Short mmCIF file of C-alpha atoms and ligand atoms in Angstrom, two decimals:
data_model
loop_
_atom_site.label_atom_id
_atom_site.label_comp_id
_atom_site.label_asym_id
_atom_site.label_seq_id
_atom_site.Cartn_x
_atom_site.Cartn_y
_atom_site.Cartn_z
CA MET A 1 -18.60 9.86 -15.21
CA ALA A 2 -20.03 8.88 -11.82
CA LEU A 3 -19.74 5.58 -10.00
CA GLU A 4 -22.80 3.33 -10.23
CA ILE A 5 -22.55 2.35 -6.57
CA ASP A 6 -25.27 -0.33 -6.54
CA ASN A 7 -23.65 -2.00 -9.54
CA ILE A 8 -20.22 -1.76 -7.87
CA ARG A 9 -21.48 -3.16 -4.58
CA ASN A 10 -23.01 -6.16 -6.37
CA GLN A 11 -19.47 -7.08 -7.46
CA PHE A 12 -18.25 -7.56 -3.86
CA PRO A 13 -20.07 -10.60 -2.41
CA GLN A 14 -18.92 -9.98 1.17
CA LEU A 15 -21.16 -6.92 1.32
CA GLU A 16 -24.11 -9.32 1.41
CA ARG A 17 -23.09 -10.82 4.73
CA LYS A 18 -24.13 -9.97 8.27
CA VAL A 19 -22.00 -9.84 11.40
CA HIS A 20 -23.65 -10.18 14.83
CA ASP A 21 -26.95 -10.31 12.92
CA ARG A 22 -26.32 -6.82 11.55
CA PRO A 23 -25.53 -5.85 7.93
CA LEU A 24 -21.72 -5.61 7.55
CA ILE A 25 -20.49 -2.02 7.33
CA TYR A 26 -16.88 -2.58 6.20
CA LEU A 27 -14.74 0.48 6.96
CA ASP A 28 -11.31 -1.19 7.34
CA ASN A 29 -10.12 -0.87 3.74
CA ALA A 30 -6.71 0.57 4.68
CA ALA A 31 -5.99 -2.80 6.35
CA SER A 32 -7.28 -4.91 3.46
CA THR A 33 -10.00 -4.38 0.85
CA LEU A 34 -12.84 -6.73 0.00
CA LYS A 35 -12.26 -9.02 -2.98
CA HIS A 36 -13.86 -8.35 -6.36
CA ILE A 37 -16.04 -11.20 -7.71
CA SER A 38 -13.76 -11.58 -10.74
CA VAL A 39 -10.80 -12.22 -8.39
CA ILE A 40 -12.72 -14.91 -6.52
CA GLU A 41 -13.75 -16.54 -9.82
CA ALA A 42 -10.17 -16.41 -11.15
CA LEU A 43 -8.80 -18.06 -8.00
CA ASN A 44 -11.51 -20.73 -8.07
CA ASN A 45 -10.92 -21.40 -11.77
CA HIS A 46 -7.16 -21.65 -11.29
CA TYR A 47 -7.37 -24.14 -8.44
CA THR A 48 -10.14 -26.09 -10.18
CA ASN A 49 -8.77 -26.26 -13.72
CA ASP A 50 -5.29 -24.81 -14.17
CA VAL A 51 -3.04 -25.84 -11.31
CA ALA A 52 0.58 -26.47 -12.41
CA ASN A 53 3.94 -24.91 -11.74
CA ILE A 54 4.96 -22.11 -14.09
CA HIS A 55 7.97 -20.80 -16.02
CA ARG A 56 9.71 -24.16 -16.50
CA GLY A 57 7.15 -26.80 -17.53
CA VAL A 58 6.78 -27.91 -21.17
CA HIS A 59 3.21 -29.15 -20.82
CA TYR A 60 0.03 -27.23 -21.60
CA LEU A 61 -1.06 -26.48 -18.03
CA SER A 62 2.34 -25.04 -17.13
CA GLU A 63 2.54 -22.92 -20.28
CA HIS A 64 -1.08 -21.76 -19.81
CA GLY A 65 -0.40 -20.78 -16.19
CA THR A 66 2.80 -18.96 -17.20
CA ILE A 67 0.94 -16.93 -19.83
CA GLN A 68 -1.76 -15.94 -17.32
CA TYR A 69 0.77 -15.10 -14.60
CA GLU A 70 2.90 -12.98 -16.95
CA GLN A 71 -0.21 -11.18 -18.28
CA THR A 72 -0.54 -9.72 -14.77
CA ARG A 73 2.95 -8.26 -15.13
CA ASP A 74 1.89 -6.59 -18.40
CA SER A 75 -1.25 -5.22 -16.71
CA ILE A 76 0.78 -3.76 -13.86
CA GLN A 77 3.21 -2.19 -16.34
CA ASP A 78 0.19 -0.50 -17.95
CA LEU A 79 -1.34 0.49 -14.60
CA LEU A 80 1.90 2.14 -13.46
CA ASN A 81 2.90 3.39 -16.94
CA ALA A 82 6.27 1.70 -16.38
CA GLU A 83 8.76 1.89 -19.27
CA SER A 84 9.48 -1.85 -19.25
CA ARG A 85 7.81 -5.01 -17.94
CA CYS A 86 11.18 -6.08 -16.46
CA GLU A 87 10.78 -3.20 -13.95
CA ILE A 88 7.84 -5.06 -12.38
CA ILE A 89 9.05 -7.48 -9.67
CA PHE A 90 6.51 -9.77 -8.01
CA THR A 91 6.84 -10.04 -4.22
CA LYS A 92 4.75 -11.14 -1.24
CA GLY A 93 3.49 -7.59 -0.63
CA THR A 94 4.59 -4.10 0.32
CA THR A 95 6.62 -5.30 3.30
CA ASP A 96 8.49 -7.84 1.15
CA SER A 97 9.06 -5.23 -1.58
CA LEU A 98 10.55 -2.73 0.87
CA ASN A 99 12.72 -5.42 2.44
CA LEU A 100 13.96 -6.34 -1.04
CA VAL A 101 15.10 -2.76 -1.71
CA ALA A 102 16.66 -2.51 1.75
CA ALA A 103 18.52 -5.82 1.44
CA SER A 104 19.72 -5.37 -2.13
CA PHE A 105 20.04 -1.61 -2.69
CA VAL A 106 21.42 -0.45 0.70
CA PRO A 107 24.55 -2.62 0.94
CA HIS A 108 25.37 -1.69 -2.67
CA TYR A 109 24.64 2.05 -2.70
CA VAL A 110 24.85 3.20 0.93
CA LYS A 111 28.03 3.31 3.02
CA LYS A 112 29.14 4.16 6.57
CA ASP A 113 27.78 7.53 7.81
CA ASP A 114 25.47 7.88 4.78
CA VAL A 115 21.84 8.80 5.53
CA ILE A 116 18.50 7.15 4.76
CA LEU A 117 15.56 9.52 5.30
CA ILE A 118 12.12 8.35 6.36
CA SER A 119 9.26 10.37 7.81
CA THR A 120 7.52 10.16 11.19
CA MET A 121 4.34 8.89 9.50
CA GLU A 122 5.90 5.76 8.00
CA HIS A 123 4.52 2.26 8.48
CA HIS A 124 6.87 -0.05 10.38
CA SER A 125 7.58 -1.90 7.12
CA ASN A 126 9.05 1.39 5.85
CA ILE A 127 11.12 1.91 9.00
CA VAL A 128 12.50 -1.40 10.26
CA PRO A 129 14.04 -2.79 7.01
CA TRP A 130 16.13 0.40 6.67
CA GLN A 131 17.23 0.17 10.34
CA ILE A 132 18.26 -3.48 9.92
CA GLN A 133 20.43 -2.73 6.88
CA ALA A 134 21.77 0.62 8.11
CA GLU A 135 22.94 -0.99 11.35
CA LYS A 136 25.11 -3.46 9.42
CA ILE A 137 27.06 -0.72 7.61
CA GLU A 138 26.88 2.00 10.30
CA ALA A 139 24.73 4.21 8.10
CA LYS A 140 22.13 6.50 9.68
CA VAL A 141 18.33 6.46 9.48
CA LYS A 142 17.03 9.99 10.06
CA GLU A 143 13.48 11.27 10.56
CA ILE A 144 11.70 13.84 8.42
CA PRO A 145 9.37 15.51 10.95
CA ILE A 146 5.70 16.19 10.26
CA THR A 147 3.46 19.13 11.16
CA ASP A 148 0.57 19.10 13.65
CA ASP A 149 -1.80 18.64 10.67
CA GLY A 150 0.12 15.53 9.62
CA ASP A 151 1.91 17.00 6.61
CA ILE A 152 5.60 16.53 5.81
CA ASP A 153 7.59 19.44 7.28
CA GLU A 154 8.99 20.55 3.94
CA GLU A 155 11.50 23.04 5.33
CA ALA A 156 12.93 20.38 7.63
CA TYR A 157 13.02 17.91 4.71
CA ILE A 158 15.05 20.34 2.58
CA GLU A 159 17.41 21.08 5.48
CA LEU A 160 18.02 17.34 5.98
CA LEU A 161 18.80 16.96 2.28
CA LYS A 162 21.16 19.94 2.42
CA GLU A 163 23.08 18.36 5.31
CA GLY A 164 24.35 15.97 2.67
CA ASN A 165 25.15 12.24 2.53
CA VAL A 166 21.47 11.36 1.94
CA LYS A 167 21.49 8.33 -0.36
CA LEU A 168 17.84 7.28 -0.12
CA VAL A 169 14.49 8.76 0.89
CA SER A 170 11.62 6.33 1.52
CA MET A 171 8.15 7.76 2.06
CA ALA A 172 4.49 6.79 2.02
CA HIS A 173 2.46 8.26 -0.85
CA ILE A 174 -0.55 8.20 1.48
CA SER A 175 -0.38 7.72 5.26
CA ASN A 176 -2.33 4.71 6.51
CA SER A 177 -2.89 6.36 9.88
CA LEU A 178 -3.50 9.99 8.92
CA GLY A 179 -4.76 9.84 5.33
CA THR A 180 -2.24 12.53 4.35
CA ILE A 181 -1.51 12.55 0.60
CA ASN A 182 2.17 13.51 0.31
CA ASP A 183 3.32 15.58 -2.68
CA ILE A 184 5.79 12.87 -3.60
CA LYS A 185 6.48 14.20 -7.11
CA LYS A 186 7.92 17.33 -5.49
CA TYR A 187 9.74 15.35 -2.78
CA ILE A 188 11.23 12.97 -5.38
CA SER A 189 12.56 15.91 -7.40
CA LEU A 190 14.08 17.46 -4.27
CA ALA A 191 15.75 14.15 -3.38
CA HIS A 192 17.20 13.80 -6.88
CA ASP A 193 18.45 17.42 -6.77
CA HIS A 194 20.50 16.40 -3.74
CA GLY A 195 21.82 13.13 -5.17
CA ALA A 196 19.43 10.82 -3.33
CA TYR A 197 17.25 7.99 -4.66
CA PHE A 198 13.55 7.81 -3.72
CA CYS A 199 11.38 4.82 -2.77
CA VAL A 200 7.59 5.25 -2.64
CA ASP A 201 5.41 3.19 -0.32
CA ALA A 202 2.23 3.11 -2.41
CA ALA A 203 0.33 0.61 -0.26
CA GLN A 204 -2.43 3.17 0.45
CA SER A 205 -2.46 4.99 -2.87
CA ILE A 206 -2.49 2.28 -5.57
CA ALA A 207 -6.25 1.65 -5.27
CA HIS A 208 -7.19 5.26 -4.58
CA GLU A 209 -5.53 7.38 -7.25
CA LYS A 210 -3.61 7.15 -10.51
CA VAL A 211 0.06 6.25 -9.90
CA ASP A 212 2.33 7.00 -12.90
CA VAL A 213 5.91 6.00 -12.11
CA GLN A 214 7.41 7.81 -15.13
CA ASP A 215 5.57 11.03 -14.26
CA LEU A 216 6.66 10.69 -10.61
CA ASN A 217 10.19 9.67 -11.70
CA CYS A 218 10.48 7.52 -8.56
CA ASP A 219 13.30 4.99 -8.34
CA PHE A 220 11.27 2.33 -6.48
CA LEU A 221 7.58 1.91 -5.67
CA ALA A 222 5.93 -0.80 -3.57
CA PHE A 223 2.36 -1.99 -3.04
CA SER A 224 0.22 -5.00 -2.04
CA SER A 225 -2.41 -6.89 -4.00
CA HIS A 226 -4.74 -7.27 -1.00
CA LYS A 227 -5.20 -3.52 -0.67
CA MET A 228 -6.46 -3.26 -4.26
CA PHE A 229 -9.23 -5.91 -4.22
CA GLY A 230 -6.74 -8.72 -5.01
CA PRO A 231 -5.43 -11.81 -3.17
CA THR A 232 -3.30 -11.60 -0.02
CA GLY A 233 0.36 -12.70 -0.04
CA PHE A 234 1.16 -11.01 -3.34
CA GLY A 235 2.61 -7.61 -4.16
CA VAL A 236 4.78 -5.59 -6.48
CA LEU A 237 8.05 -3.74 -6.43
CA TYR A 238 8.56 -1.32 -9.30
CA GLY A 239 12.21 -0.32 -9.86
CA LYS A 240 14.00 1.61 -12.60
CA GLU A 241 15.58 -0.97 -14.92
CA LYS A 242 19.15 0.37 -14.68
CA LEU A 243 18.96 0.35 -10.88
CA LEU A 244 17.55 -3.18 -10.68
CA GLU A 245 20.19 -4.39 -13.15
CA SER A 246 22.92 -3.00 -10.86
CA MET A 247 21.53 -4.59 -7.69
CA PRO A 248 22.43 -8.12 -6.48
CA PRO A 249 19.66 -10.73 -6.04
CA TYR A 250 17.49 -10.58 -2.91
CA GLN A 251 17.10 -14.34 -2.43
CA GLY A 252 18.74 -17.42 -4.00
CA GLY A 253 16.96 -20.43 -5.47
CA GLY A 254 15.15 -21.68 -8.55
CA ASP A 255 14.12 -19.35 -11.42
CA MET A 256 16.50 -16.56 -10.40
CA ILE A 257 19.51 -18.40 -11.88
CA ASP A 258 21.10 -18.85 -15.30
CA VAL A 259 23.90 -21.37 -14.68
CA VAL A 260 24.68 -22.94 -11.29
CA THR A 261 27.93 -24.71 -10.46
CA ILE A 262 29.18 -25.62 -7.02
CA GLU A 263 31.75 -22.86 -7.32
CA LYS A 264 29.61 -20.05 -8.74
CA THR A 265 26.19 -19.08 -10.09
CA THR A 266 25.17 -16.65 -12.81
CA TYR A 267 21.78 -15.04 -12.49
CA ASN A 268 18.64 -14.84 -14.59
CA GLU A 269 17.64 -11.60 -16.31
CA LEU A 270 15.11 -9.12 -14.91
CA PRO A 271 12.54 -9.48 -13.46
CA HIS A 272 13.30 -13.14 -12.60
CA LYS A 273 16.61 -12.33 -10.87
CA PHE A 274 14.52 -11.08 -7.94
CA GLU A 275 11.90 -13.84 -8.03
CA ALA A 276 13.37 -16.97 -6.41
CA GLY A 277 11.36 -20.17 -6.04
CA THR A 278 7.79 -21.14 -6.90
CA PRO A 279 5.75 -17.95 -6.59
CA HIS A 280 2.20 -17.40 -5.32
CA ILE A 281 0.88 -18.39 -8.75
CA ALA A 282 -2.80 -18.06 -7.85
CA GLY A 283 -2.14 -14.66 -6.27
CA GLY A 284 -0.50 -13.40 -9.43
CA ILE A 285 -3.25 -14.73 -11.67
CA GLY A 286 -5.94 -13.49 -9.27
CA LEU A 287 -4.54 -9.95 -9.23
CA LYS A 288 -5.11 -9.31 -12.94
CA PRO A 289 -8.94 -9.09 -12.78
CA ALA A 290 -8.56 -6.67 -9.85
CA ILE A 291 -6.35 -4.44 -12.01
CA ASP A 292 -8.80 -4.69 -14.91
CA PHE A 293 -11.60 -3.62 -12.54
CA LEU A 294 -9.57 -0.63 -11.28
CA ILE A 295 -8.73 0.53 -14.81
CA ASP A 296 -12.32 0.02 -16.04
CA THR A 297 -13.69 1.98 -13.06
CA ASP A 298 -11.32 4.93 -13.63
CA LEU A 299 -9.10 5.89 -10.68
CA ASN A 300 -9.86 9.60 -11.11
CA VAL A 301 -13.56 8.88 -10.59
CA ILE A 302 -12.74 6.67 -7.59
CA LYS A 303 -10.61 9.43 -6.04
CA ARG A 304 -13.38 12.02 -6.41
CA TYR A 305 -16.02 9.71 -4.94
CA GLU A 306 -13.88 8.65 -1.97
CA LYS A 307 -13.12 12.31 -1.26
CA GLU A 308 -16.88 12.94 -1.02
CA LEU A 309 -17.17 10.06 1.46
CA LEU A 310 -14.23 11.32 3.52
CA ASP A 311 -15.54 14.90 3.63
CA TYR A 312 -19.00 13.65 4.65
CA ALA A 313 -17.63 11.35 7.36
CA THR A 314 -15.32 14.09 8.67
CA GLN A 315 -18.17 16.61 8.82
CA LYS A 316 -20.40 14.11 10.67
CA ILE A 317 -17.74 12.93 13.16
CA ASN A 318 -16.78 16.53 13.97
CA GLU A 319 -20.38 17.05 15.16
CA ILE A 320 -19.70 14.56 17.98
CA GLU A 321 -18.43 16.26 21.11
CA LYS A 322 -15.11 14.97 22.51
CA VAL A 323 -14.00 13.54 19.13
CA GLN A 324 -10.56 14.68 17.94
CA VAL A 325 -9.62 13.82 14.37
CA ILE A 326 -5.94 12.88 14.05
CA GLY A 327 -4.69 13.91 10.61
CA THR A 328 -6.06 17.18 9.29
CA ALA A 329 -3.87 17.75 6.24
CA LYS A 330 -5.45 19.69 3.38
CA GLN A 331 -4.76 16.85 0.93
CA LYS A 332 -6.21 13.66 2.43
CA ALA A 333 -7.34 10.28 1.13
CA SER A 334 -10.03 8.01 2.52
CA VAL A 335 -8.66 7.46 6.03
CA LEU A 336 -10.31 8.97 9.12
CA SER A 337 -8.38 8.47 12.37
CA PHE A 338 -9.84 9.79 15.62
CA VAL A 339 -9.63 9.62 19.40
CA VAL A 340 -12.34 10.36 21.94
CA ASP A 341 -11.69 11.68 25.44
CA GLY A 342 -12.45 9.00 28.00
CA ALA A 343 -12.99 6.21 25.48
CA HIS A 344 -10.18 3.83 24.49
CA PRO A 345 -10.15 3.11 20.75
CA HIS A 346 -10.24 -0.64 21.37
CA ASP A 347 -13.46 -0.28 23.39
CA LEU A 348 -14.96 1.85 20.63
CA GLY A 349 -13.93 -0.69 18.00
CA THR A 350 -15.45 -3.55 19.96
CA LEU A 351 -18.75 -1.75 20.51
CA LEU A 352 -18.90 -0.74 16.84
CA ASP A 353 -18.22 -4.33 15.80
CA ARG A 354 -21.18 -5.51 17.85
CA GLN A 355 -23.28 -3.17 15.70
CA GLY A 356 -21.84 -4.58 12.45
CA VAL A 357 -19.34 -1.77 11.84
CA ALA A 358 -15.75 -2.87 11.09
CA ILE A 359 -13.05 -0.28 11.75
CA ARG A 360 -9.41 -0.63 12.84
CA THR A 361 -8.12 0.41 16.27
CA GLY A 362 -4.52 0.49 17.49
CA HIS A 363 -1.25 2.01 16.37
CA HIS A 364 -1.67 0.80 12.76
CA CYS A 365 2.03 -0.18 12.65
CA THR A 366 2.96 3.49 13.00
CA GLN A 367 4.16 3.75 16.60
CA PRO A 368 6.50 6.73 15.98
CA LEU A 369 3.48 8.59 14.58
CA MET A 370 1.32 7.76 17.61
CA LYS A 371 4.09 9.13 19.84
CA ARG A 372 4.25 12.30 17.71
CA PHE A 373 0.57 12.89 18.46
CA ASN A 374 0.82 11.78 22.11
CA VAL A 375 -1.64 8.92 21.69
CA SER A 376 -1.10 5.18 22.12
CA ALA A 377 -3.72 4.29 19.54
CA THR A 378 -6.48 5.70 17.34
CA ALA A 379 -9.76 4.44 15.96
CA ARG A 380 -9.61 4.44 12.17
CA ALA A 381 -12.35 4.26 9.58
CA SER A 382 -11.08 3.82 6.02
CA PHE A 383 -13.25 3.93 2.94
CA SER A 384 -13.34 2.41 -0.52
CA LEU A 385 -15.42 2.88 -3.65
CA TYR A 386 -18.12 0.42 -2.48
CA ASN A 387 -18.86 2.35 0.72
CA THR A 388 -21.78 4.80 0.86
CA LYS A 389 -22.97 7.85 2.81
CA GLU A 390 -25.78 5.68 4.20
CA GLU A 391 -23.08 3.39 5.67
CA ILE A 392 -21.36 6.42 7.16
CA ASP A 393 -24.65 7.44 8.77
CA ILE A 394 -24.90 3.95 10.32
CA PHE A 395 -21.26 4.26 11.50
CA ILE A 396 -21.88 7.66 13.12
CA LYS A 397 -25.09 6.45 14.76
CA ALA A 398 -23.27 3.37 16.10
CA LEU A 399 -20.41 5.56 17.34
CA ASN A 400 -22.81 7.81 19.24
CA LYS A 401 -24.48 4.72 20.75
CA ALA A 402 -21.07 3.35 21.78
CA LEU A 403 -20.07 6.65 23.37
CA ASN A 404 -23.34 6.79 25.32
CA PHE A 405 -22.55 3.32 26.61
CA LEU A 406 -18.97 4.09 27.70
C1 LIG B 501 1.44 2.54 4.25
C2 LIG B 501 1.62 1.06 4.43
N1 LIG B 501 2.82 0.52 4.12
C3 LIG B 501 3.03 -0.82 4.26
C4 LIG B 501 2.03 -1.66 4.74
C5 LIG B 501 2.31 -3.15 4.83
O1 LIG B 501 1.51 -3.81 3.87
P1 LIG B 501 1.54 -5.45 3.83
O2 LIG B 501 0.55 -5.83 2.75
O3 LIG B 501 1.11 -5.88 5.23
O4 LIG B 501 2.95 -5.86 3.52
C6 LIG B 501 0.78 -1.12 5.08
C7 LIG B 501 -0.30 -2.00 5.65
N2 LIG B 501 -1.11 -1.32 6.60
C8 LIG B 501 -2.20 -2.02 7.20
C9 LIG B 501 -1.74 -3.11 8.13
S1 LIG B 501 -0.87 -2.47 9.50
C10 LIG B 501 -3.11 -1.02 7.95
O5 LIG B 501 -4.09 -1.47 8.56
O6 LIG B 501 -2.84 0.19 7.85
C11 LIG B 501 0.57 0.25 4.90
O7 LIG B 501 -0.62 0.80 5.18
#
């Protein structure tokens, strides 16, 4: 089965627009993807016809909204092949999900001098929450080094596990700065062999390849709605049921309680124990059509197509003198980071923008990784299933024009 690109592109209205009087060439999908038309329609319909609070109302609008919101949970359970719907916790996004695990799991499972392992390539939201919690209990956050290609240094990883006291490993499935696809199924098994739990940052993989949490056997997995064609401000934490049952609540408030007295409170069952207060109802309802679109489009087909785009873009950019691609792992997803001698990424990004091409420039919230490669920033093009080789040709032509200008 091949992607019908013209049909796909017609489902993303933003592709119609121009910027600086040029057709938009949107290559910043690792930051946030465009929104599928069904998501836009669902949000508009909700705010036009169905607004009400959910979970506690006894009137039609509240019950209708609750059913729609909870249908998203069922869809995510299917998407992830999770054993139970109560393993699907709704959050504000990947950052919130990782902070939830750090705030609730670490104080309960990690003690003084224990170790939390993260890799050099991690996003700041998969570094700082662990530092904040580890500091409180005098636990240690240690770094899994990466190779010059941007792969996990597997020997070093195993040595760190063998040193003992590792209670948790937290790692990106796919690097947002390098595009490296980590062999997390192997790394999860290694962590478990050494008595450690494993948290997967799936922010960059959920919309680019099939993620099966039972096959991976991960303990936690986090991702954001806005990186999979859905609304911003909404995300998911998957956690194994037994683990989530054993963890204290993340935040206190409405919905997460059973009985409240001034002296003491008992908590609601999963998943609600971790979902305090009125949630982003529209975000939850708006995410379901995005999931339906992903499942209907077939993630294996998406992965193959995006690999074609990445290989084409890499081949074309390598023809430009002075360009150095950062991130040359054998297994890569649709992220192309590069630097050019004598041209600051921000200048490149600005000149590309003037030609209608949207890429990301900067450290991409991965400052330890930038230091590892001795750069302060990179320019990053990131692709999705609605991008085309013709757009890549426009990007490369615009890049050459920018370089001639600088
Ligand atoms: C691997 C990874 N992990 C966590 C996050 C945070 O996602 P939030 O939805 O912001 O919570 C991101 C978001 N990376 C964006 C913004 S810096 C990028 O341009 O690369 C990510 O890529």
